[in-house]
PDB file of C-alpha atoms in Angstrom:
ATOM      1  CA  MET A   1     106.730 124.691  78.035  1.00 84.00           C
ATOM      2  CA  THR A   2     103.152 124.178  76.889  1.00 93.00           C
ATOM      3  CA  ALA A   3     100.647 121.935  78.667  1.00 94.00           C
ATOM      4  CA  GLU A   4     100.236 118.459  77.159  1.00 95.00           C
ATOM      5  CA  LEU A   5      97.764 115.591  77.455  1.00 95.00           C
ATOM      6  CA  TRP A   6      98.483 111.955  76.626  1.00 94.00           C
ATOM      7  CA  ASP A   7      96.428 108.794  76.439  1.00 94.00           C
ATOM      8  CA  VAL A   8      98.439 105.936  77.929  1.00 93.00           C
ATOM      9  CA  SER A   9      97.706 102.238  78.194  1.00 92.00           C
ATOM     10  CA  HIS A  10     100.207 101.476  80.948  1.00 91.00           C
ATOM     11  CA  LEU A  11     102.361 103.249  83.539  1.00 94.00           C
ATOM     12  CA  ARG A  12     105.571 102.104  85.201  1.00 95.00           C
ATOM     13  CA  PHE A  13     107.084 103.832  88.229  1.00 96.00           C
ATOM     14  CA  GLU A  14     110.725 103.659  89.255  1.00 96.00           C
ATOM     15  CA  GLU A  15     112.000 105.141  92.524  1.00 95.00           C
ATOM     16  CA  THR A  16     115.415 106.754  92.281  1.00 93.00           C
ATOM     17  CA  ALA A  17     117.752 108.743  94.518  1.00 92.00           C
ATOM     18  CA  PRO A  18     117.057 112.446  95.096  1.00 90.00           C
ATOM     19  CA  PRO A  19     119.306 114.771  93.101  1.00 89.00           C
ATOM     20  CA  ALA A  20     122.451 116.049  94.795  1.00 89.00           C
ATOM     21  CA  LEU A  21     122.621 119.783  95.499  1.00 91.00           C
ATOM     22  CA  THR A  22     125.634 122.014  95.841  1.00 91.00           C
ATOM     23  CA  VAL A  23     126.117 123.938  99.076  1.00 93.00           C
ATOM     24  CA  SER A  24     125.121 127.178  97.331  1.00 92.00           C
ATOM     25  CA  LEU A  25     121.912 125.654  95.959  1.00 92.00           C
ATOM     26  CA  ARG A  26     120.967 124.269  99.378  1.00 91.00           C
ATOM     27  CA  THR A  27     121.558 127.676 100.940  1.00 93.00           C
ATOM     28  CA  GLU A  28     119.503 129.455  98.282  1.00 92.00           C
ATOM     29  CA  ARG A  29     116.741 126.855  98.553  1.00 92.00           C
ATOM     30  CA  ASP A  30     116.442 127.350 102.302  1.00 94.00           C
ATOM     31  CA  ARG A  31     116.543 131.138 101.998  1.00 94.00           C
ATOM     32  CA  ARG A  32     113.778 131.181  99.390  1.00 92.00           C
ATOM     33  CA  TRP A  33     111.683 128.731 101.365  1.00 93.00           C
ATOM     34  CA  ALA A  34     111.948 130.897 104.495  1.00 94.00           C
ATOM     35  CA  GLU A  35     110.756 133.890 102.448  1.00 93.00           C
ATOM     36  CA  ALA A  36     107.823 131.895 101.081  1.00 89.00           C
ATOM     37  CA  VAL A  37     106.768 130.805 104.580  1.00 91.00           C
ATOM     38  CA  ARG A  38     106.943 134.376 105.868  1.00 92.00           C
ATOM     39  CA  ALA A  39     104.650 135.411 103.010  1.00 89.00           C
ATOM     40  CA  ASN A  40     102.286 132.457 103.587  1.00 84.00           C
ATOM     41  CA  PRO A  41     102.650 130.897 107.069  1.00 87.00           C
ATOM     42  CA  THR A  42     100.302 128.022 106.136  1.00 81.00           C
ATOM     43  CA  LEU A  43     102.981 126.478 103.883  1.00 83.00           C
ATOM     44  CA  PHE A  44     104.570 123.332 105.278  1.00 86.00           C
ATOM     45  CA  ASP A  45     107.618 121.382 104.209  1.00 91.00           C
ATOM     46  CA  GLY A  46     105.882 118.022 103.918  1.00 91.00           C
ATOM     47  CA  PRO A  47     106.997 114.991 101.900  1.00 92.00           C
ATOM     48  CA  VAL A  48     106.347 114.864  98.160  1.00 92.00           C
ATOM     49  CA  ALA A  49     107.024 112.451  95.325  1.00 93.00           C
ATOM     50  CA  ALA A  50     108.991 114.470  92.784  1.00 93.00           C
ATOM     51  CA  LEU A  51     109.286 113.751  89.085  1.00 94.00           C
ATOM     52  CA  ILE A  52     112.920 113.190  88.150  1.00 93.00           C
ATOM     53  CA  ARG A  53     112.656 111.782  84.629  1.00 93.00           C
ATOM     54  CA  LEU A  54     109.924 110.837  82.171  1.00 94.00           C
ATOM     55  CA  GLU A  55     110.384 108.391  79.306  1.00 94.00           C
ATOM     56  CA  ARG A  56     108.154 106.764  76.737  1.00 92.00           C
ATOM     57  CA  ASP A  57     107.605 103.071  77.468  1.00 91.00           C
ATOM     58  CA  GLY A  58     106.534 101.664  74.130  1.00 89.00           C
ATOM     59  CA  PRO A  59     104.119 103.470  71.799  1.00 88.00           C
ATOM     60  CA  ASP A  60     101.510 104.329  74.463  1.00 90.00           C
ATOM     61  CA  GLY A  61     103.161 103.824  77.848  1.00 94.00           C
ATOM     62  CA  LEU A  62     105.180 105.963  80.253  1.00 95.00           C
ATOM     63  CA  LEU A  63     108.078 105.217  82.586  1.00 97.00           C
ATOM     64  CA  VAL A  64     108.060 107.666  85.498  1.00 96.00           C
ATOM     65  CA  SER A  65     111.218 108.000  87.596  1.00 96.00           C
ATOM     66  CA  TRP A  66     110.548 109.705  90.920  1.00 95.00           C
ATOM     67  CA  ALA A  67     112.274 110.505  94.199  1.00 94.00           C
ATOM     68  CA  PRO A  68     111.090 111.371  97.721  1.00 93.00           C
ATOM     69  CA  LEU A  69     111.659 115.067  98.448  1.00 92.00           C
ATOM     70  CA  THR A  70     109.923 117.858 100.382  1.00 92.00           C
ATOM     71  CA  TYR A  71     107.963 120.905  99.306  1.00 89.00           C
ATOM     72  CA  ARG A  72     110.858 123.326  99.759  1.00 91.00           C
ATOM     73  CA  PHE A  73     112.532 121.903  96.644  1.00 88.00           C
ATOM     74  CA  ARG A  74     109.865 123.674  94.566  1.00 85.00           C
ATOM     75  CA  VAL A  75     111.566 127.040  95.106  1.00 87.00           C
ATOM     76  CA  LEU A  76     114.536 125.828  93.040  1.00 87.00           C
ATOM     77  CA  ARG A  77     112.505 126.016  89.824  1.00 82.00           C
ATOM     78  CA  GLY A  78     114.133 128.325  87.319  1.00 79.00           C
ATOM     79  CA  LEU A  79     117.419 128.717  89.193  1.00 84.00           C
ATOM     80  CA  PRO A  80     120.568 128.315  87.091  1.00 82.00           C
ATOM     81  CA  ASP A  81     122.305 124.958  87.644  1.00 84.00           C
ATOM     82  CA  ALA A  82     119.373 123.632  89.677  1.00 86.00           C
ATOM     83  CA  PRO A  83     118.183 120.105  88.820  1.00 85.00           C
ATOM     84  CA  ALA A  84     115.030 119.883  86.742  1.00 78.00           C
ATOM     85  CA  LEU A  85     112.444 119.026  89.378  1.00 82.00           C
ATOM     86  CA  ALA A  86     108.691 118.821  88.999  1.00 89.00           C
ATOM     87  CA  GLY A  87     105.775 117.423  90.931  1.00 91.00           C
ATOM     88  CA  LEU A  88     103.459 114.457  90.547  1.00 96.00           C
ATOM     89  CA  PHE A  89      99.766 114.887  91.233  1.00 96.00           C
ATOM     90  CA  ALA A  90      96.490 113.007  90.953  1.00 97.00           C
ATOM     91  CA  ALA A  91      93.205 114.724  90.104  1.00 97.00           C
ATOM     92  CA  VAL A  92      89.572 113.817  89.571  1.00 98.00           C
ATOM     93  CA  LEU A  93      87.164 114.770  86.803  1.00 98.00           C
ATOM     94  CA  GLN A  94      83.845 114.861  88.682  1.00 98.00           C
ATOM     95  CA  PRO A  95      80.814 115.249  86.398  1.00 97.00           C
ATOM     96  CA  CYS A  96      77.224 115.918  87.319  1.00 97.00           C
ATOM     97  CA  ASP A  97      74.320 114.000  85.803  1.00 95.00           C
ATOM     98  CA  GLU A  98      73.947 116.600  83.042  1.00 94.00           C
ATOM     99  CA  GLY A  99      77.577 116.144  81.962  1.00 94.00           C
ATOM    100  CA  ARG A 100      79.015 119.369  83.365  1.00 97.00           C
ATOM    101  CA  LEU A 101      82.379 119.240  85.121  1.00 97.00           C
ATOM    102  CA  LEU A 102      83.121 120.307  88.712  1.00 98.00           C
ATOM    103  CA  VAL A 103      85.949 122.813  89.168  1.00 98.00           C
ATOM    104  CA  GLY A 104      87.091 124.628  92.288  1.00 98.00           C
ATOM    105  CA  ARG A 105      88.942 127.840  93.093  1.00 97.00           C
ATOM    106  CA  MET A 106      91.910 127.538  95.460  1.00 96.00           C
ATOM    107  CA  SER A 107      91.627 129.452  98.727  1.00 94.00           C
ATOM    108  CA  PRO A 108      93.924 132.410  99.550  1.00 91.00           C
ATOM    109  CA  THR A 109      96.001 130.371 102.030  1.00 84.00           C
ATOM    110  CA  THR A 110      96.873 127.612  99.550  1.00 86.00           C
ATOM    111  CA  SER A 111     100.005 127.446  97.401  1.00 80.00           C
ATOM    112  CA  ALA A 112      98.046 128.639  94.320  1.00 88.00           C
ATOM    113  CA  PRO A 113      95.493 131.190  95.602  1.00 92.00           C
ATOM    114  CA  GLY A 114      92.676 132.010  93.202  1.00 95.00           C
ATOM    115  CA  ARG A 115      93.543 129.281  90.685  1.00 96.00           C
ATOM    116  CA  TRP A 116      90.748 127.150  89.237  1.00 98.00           C
ATOM    117  CA  GLN A 117      91.389 123.420  88.923  1.00 97.00           C
ATOM    118  CA  VAL A 118      89.712 120.049  89.310  1.00 98.00           C
ATOM    119  CA  PRO A 119      89.939 118.364  92.728  1.00 97.00           C
ATOM    120  CA  GLY A 120      93.359 116.861  93.288  1.00 96.00           C
ATOM    121  CA  GLY A 121      96.722 117.321  94.904  1.00 93.00           C
ATOM    122  CA  THR A 122     100.431 116.601  94.992  1.00 93.00           C
ATOM    123  CA  LEU A 123     101.471 113.009  95.599  1.00 94.00           C
ATOM    124  CA  GLU A 124     103.316 111.974  98.729  1.00 91.00           C
ATOM    125  CA  PRO A 125     105.713 109.005  98.780  1.00 90.00           C
ATOM    126  CA  PRO A 126     103.859 105.763  99.590  1.00 90.00           C
ATOM    127  CA  GLU A 127     103.955 104.762 103.244  1.00 83.00           C
ATOM    128  CA  ASP A 128     106.149 101.979 104.629  1.00 77.00           C
ATOM    129  CA  GLY A 129     108.290 101.821 101.502  1.00 76.00           C
ATOM    130  CA  ALA A 130     105.455 100.549  99.324  1.00 83.00           C
ATOM    131  CA  ALA A 131     105.742 100.886  95.551  1.00 90.00           C
ATOM    132  CA  LEU A 132     104.145 103.812  93.755  1.00 93.00           C
ATOM    133  CA  ASP A 133     101.541 102.407  91.359  1.00 93.00           C
ATOM    134  CA  LEU A 134      98.081 102.998  89.907  1.00 93.00           C
ATOM    135  CA  ASP A 135      96.312 101.875  93.089  1.00 94.00           C
ATOM    136  CA  VAL A 136      98.260 104.426  95.147  1.00 94.00           C
ATOM    137  CA  LEU A 137      97.317 107.139  92.643  1.00 96.00           C
ATOM    138  CA  ARG A 138      93.669 106.111  92.718  1.00 96.00           C
ATOM    139  CA  ARG A 139      93.475 106.181  96.530  1.00 95.00           C
ATOM    140  CA  HIS A 140      95.168 109.566  96.631  1.00 95.00           C
ATOM    141  CA  ALA A 141      92.749 110.965  94.050  1.00 97.00           C
ATOM    142  CA  ALA A 142      89.730 109.692  96.034  1.00 97.00           C
ATOM    143  CA  ARG A 143      91.081 111.240  99.234  1.00 96.00           C
ATOM    144  CA  GLU A 144      91.641 114.616  97.544  1.00 97.00           C
ATOM    145  CA  LEU A 145      88.126 114.554  96.093  1.00 97.00           C
ATOM    146  CA  ALA A 146      86.631 113.977  99.548  1.00 97.00           C
ATOM    147  CA  GLU A 147      88.849 116.530 101.306  1.00 96.00           C
ATOM    148  CA  GLU A 148      88.203 119.307  98.779  1.00 97.00           C
ATOM    149  CA  THR A 149      84.568 118.740  97.784  1.00 97.00           C
ATOM    150  CA  GLY A 150      82.972 116.436 100.373  1.00 96.00           C
ATOM    151  CA  SER A 151      82.153 113.771  97.765  1.00 95.00           C
ATOM    152  CA  ASP A 152      83.318 110.479  99.276  1.00 93.00           C
ATOM    153  CA  THR A 153      83.608 108.315  96.181  1.00 96.00           C
ATOM    154  CA  PRO A 154      85.297 104.919  96.757  1.00 96.00           C
ATOM    155  CA  ALA A 155      88.735 104.702  95.165  1.00 97.00           C
ATOM    156  CA  ASP A 156      87.830 101.636  93.118  1.00 96.00           C
ATOM    157  CA  ALA A 157      84.984 103.593  91.486  1.00 98.00           C
ATOM    158  CA  LEU A 158      87.456 106.022  89.856  1.00 98.00           C
ATOM    159  CA  LEU A 159      88.343 105.214  86.258  1.00 97.00           C
ATOM    160  CA  PRO A 160      91.898 105.982  85.043  1.00 96.00           C
ATOM    161  CA  GLY A 161      92.034 108.638  82.341  1.00 95.00           C
ATOM    162  CA  PRO A 162      94.683 110.605  80.477  1.00 95.00           C
ATOM    163  CA  VAL A 163      97.986 111.890  81.818  1.00 97.00           C
ATOM    164  CA  VAL A 164      98.657 115.632  81.705  1.00 97.00           C
ATOM    165  CA  ARG A 165     101.809 117.705  81.973  1.00 95.00           C
ATOM    166  CA  ASP A 166     101.454 121.353  83.008  1.00 94.00           C
ATOM    167  CA  THR A 167     103.545 124.326  81.954  1.00 93.00           C
ATOM    168  CA  GLN A 168     105.885 123.885  84.945  1.00 89.00           C
ATOM    169  CA  GLY A 169     106.607 120.271  84.030  1.00 91.00           C
ATOM    170  CA  SER A 170     104.475 118.640  86.729  1.00 93.00           C
ATOM    171  CA  LEU A 171     102.873 115.353  85.736  1.00 96.00           C
ATOM    172  CA  GLY A 172      99.246 114.674  86.588  1.00 97.00           C
ATOM    173  CA  PHE A 173      97.195 111.476  86.524  1.00 97.00           C
ATOM    174  CA  LEU A 174      93.503 112.079  85.872  1.00 98.00           C
ATOM    175  CA  PHE A 175      90.657 109.866  87.043  1.00 98.00           C
ATOM    176  CA  THR A 176      86.948 110.124  86.252  1.00 97.00           C
ATOM    177  CA  ALA A 177      84.382 109.763  89.039  1.00 98.00           C
ATOM    178  CA  PRO A 178      80.813 108.484  88.578  1.00 98.00           C
ATOM    179  CA  PRO A 179      78.306 111.279  87.864  1.00 98.00           C
ATOM    180  CA  ARG A 180      76.370 112.778  90.770  1.00 97.00           C
ATOM    181  CA  PRO A 181      73.347 115.109  90.738  1.00 98.00           C
ATOM    182  CA  ALA A 182      74.403 118.751  90.474  1.00 97.00           C
ATOM    183  CA  ARG A 183      72.475 119.700  93.601  1.00 97.00           C
ATOM    184  CA  GLU A 184      74.223 116.956  95.580  1.00 97.00           C
ATOM    185  CA  LEU A 185      77.674 118.144  94.479  1.00 98.00           C
ATOM    186  CA  TYR A 186      76.942 121.710  95.581  1.00 97.00           C
ATOM    187  CA  GLU A 187      75.364 120.593  98.862  1.00 97.00           C
ATOM    188  CA  ARG A 188      78.254 118.282  99.748  1.00 97.00           C
ATOM    189  CA  TYR A 189      80.765 121.070  99.115  1.00 97.00           C
ATOM    190  CA  GLU A 190      78.752 123.602 101.125  1.00 97.00           C
ATOM    191  CA  GLU A 191      78.452 121.176 104.048  1.00 97.00           C
ATOM    192  CA  LEU A 192      82.213 120.524 103.996  1.00 97.00           C
ATOM    193  CA  ALA A 193      83.077 124.231 103.748  1.00 96.00           C
ATOM    194  CA  ARG A 194      80.719 125.102 106.598  1.00 96.00           C
ATOM    195  CA  ALA A 195      82.142 122.386 108.867  1.00 96.00           C
ATOM    196  CA  GLU A 196      85.751 123.418 108.199  1.00 95.00           C
ATOM    197  CA  THR A 197      84.984 127.105 108.715  1.00 94.00           C
ATOM    198  CA  GLU A 198      83.233 126.367 112.032  1.00 95.00           C
ATOM    199  CA  ALA A 199      86.311 124.376 113.083  1.00 94.00           C
ATOM    200  CA  GLY A 200      88.541 127.387 112.387  1.00 93.00           C
ATOM    201  CA  ALA A 201      90.033 126.034 109.169  1.00 91.00           C
ATOM    202  CA  GLU A 202      89.846 127.423 105.647  1.00 91.00           C
ATOM    203  CA  PRO A 203      88.553 125.055 102.929  1.00 95.00           C
ATOM    204  CA  GLU A 204      91.031 124.312 100.149  1.00 94.00           C
ATOM    205  CA  PHE A 205      88.405 125.486  97.639  1.00 97.00           C
ATOM    206  CA  ASP A 206      86.659 128.751  98.441  1.00 96.00           C
ATOM    207  CA  ARG A 207      84.199 128.247  95.554  1.00 97.00           C
ATOM    208  CA  VAL A 208      83.085 125.469  93.216  1.00 98.00           C
ATOM    209  CA  GLU A 209      81.278 125.634  89.886  1.00 98.00           C
ATOM    210  CA  LEU A 210      79.930 123.222  87.270  1.00 98.00           C
ATOM    211  CA  ILE A 211      81.036 124.148  83.765  1.00 97.00           C
ATOM    212  CA  GLY A 212      79.693 122.816  80.478  1.00 96.00           C
ATOM    213  CA  SER A 213      81.975 124.391  77.877  1.00 96.00           C
ATOM    214  CA  LEU A 214      85.399 125.896  77.355  1.00 95.00           C
ATOM    215  CA  ASP A 215      83.780 129.312  77.091  1.00 96.00           C
ATOM    216  CA  GLU A 216      82.251 128.879  80.551  1.00 97.00           C
ATOM    217  CA  LEU A 217      85.615 127.743  81.889  1.00 97.00           C
ATOM    218  CA  ARG A 218      87.457 130.740  80.452  1.00 96.00           C
ATOM    219  CA  ALA A 219      84.805 133.108  81.820  1.00 97.00           C
ATOM    220  CA  LEU A 220      85.599 132.122  85.423  1.00 97.00           C
ATOM    221  CA  PRO A 221      87.211 134.964  87.430  1.00 95.00           C
ATOM    222  CA  GLY A 222      90.853 134.119  88.015  1.00 94.00           C
ATOM    223  CA  PRO A 223      93.677 132.034  86.544  1.00 97.00           C
ATOM    224  CA  LEU A 224      93.236 128.448  85.387  1.00 97.00           C
ATOM    225  CA  ALA A 225      95.541 125.505  86.046  1.00 97.00           C
ATOM    226  CA  SER A 226      97.514 125.254  82.810  1.00 96.00           C
ATOM    227  CA  TYR A 227      96.298 121.711  82.092  1.00 96.00           C
ATOM    228  CA  LEU A 228      92.633 122.509  82.818  1.00 97.00           C
ATOM    229  CA  PRO A 229      91.519 123.670  79.332  1.00 97.00           C
ATOM    230  CA  LEU A 230      93.005 120.521  77.751  1.00 96.00           C
ATOM    231  CA  ALA A 231      91.413 118.229  80.325  1.00 96.00           C
ATOM    232  CA  THR A 232      88.063 120.021  80.057  1.00 96.00           C
ATOM    233  CA  GLU A 233      88.059 119.896  76.281  1.00 95.00           C
ATOM    234  CA  ARG A 234      88.847 116.178  76.325  1.00 94.00           C
ATOM    235  CA  PHE A 235      86.202 115.424  78.948  1.00 94.00           C
ATOM    236  CA  LEU A 236      83.407 117.479  77.406  1.00 92.00           C
ATOM    237  CA  GLY A 237      84.283 116.194  73.941  1.00 87.00           C
ATOM    238  CA  ALA A 238      84.025 112.627  75.173  1.00 61.00           C
TER     239      ALA A 238
END
């Protein structure tokens, strides 16, 4: 599967039942998850909103069917007879005043160590049975931006952007934040990283950079999130 990017005018979300698993798939899932936790003890089996089905909703809309699952279902990817499961995530395109884009490198203890991406994270099911909608996505994106970079942009200041699908089938909803001075972006990240390190925690990003071209992006040391070149090209082109 290749990464894709779509411009959409409207989104609809439909909650559905989690897929049923055979006894053998449940056993293999739990075995693989235990192995993953032994390799990276910081992994946790928290709640996630998983993509079950994606359909076009008119010429420029999407209907997203999702179900509440947990992180351990990710280890089923690629297994024969396993249901086609993928994640949902929200991410933020944070520019500086000069138009460059903020990207961060995932820390060694995260689920994707060394990978460069824009601030963002996997969606959790809405609390108290609330509906999944654009406002939920926007609030999640603002929270991820603050937790990963220290930039506390209000959720209602984030503008909805394109939808991306990565090479593993995960669906991402991109938002654009208001520009900030480059120095401020670096200082806010450094302050956050210092505070978390002093508290005995490891920041989710171990490094951030501002990039102004695809060449600069591709020159970064380490792998890139599969959707990142498409999102960067779209943002810098705009």
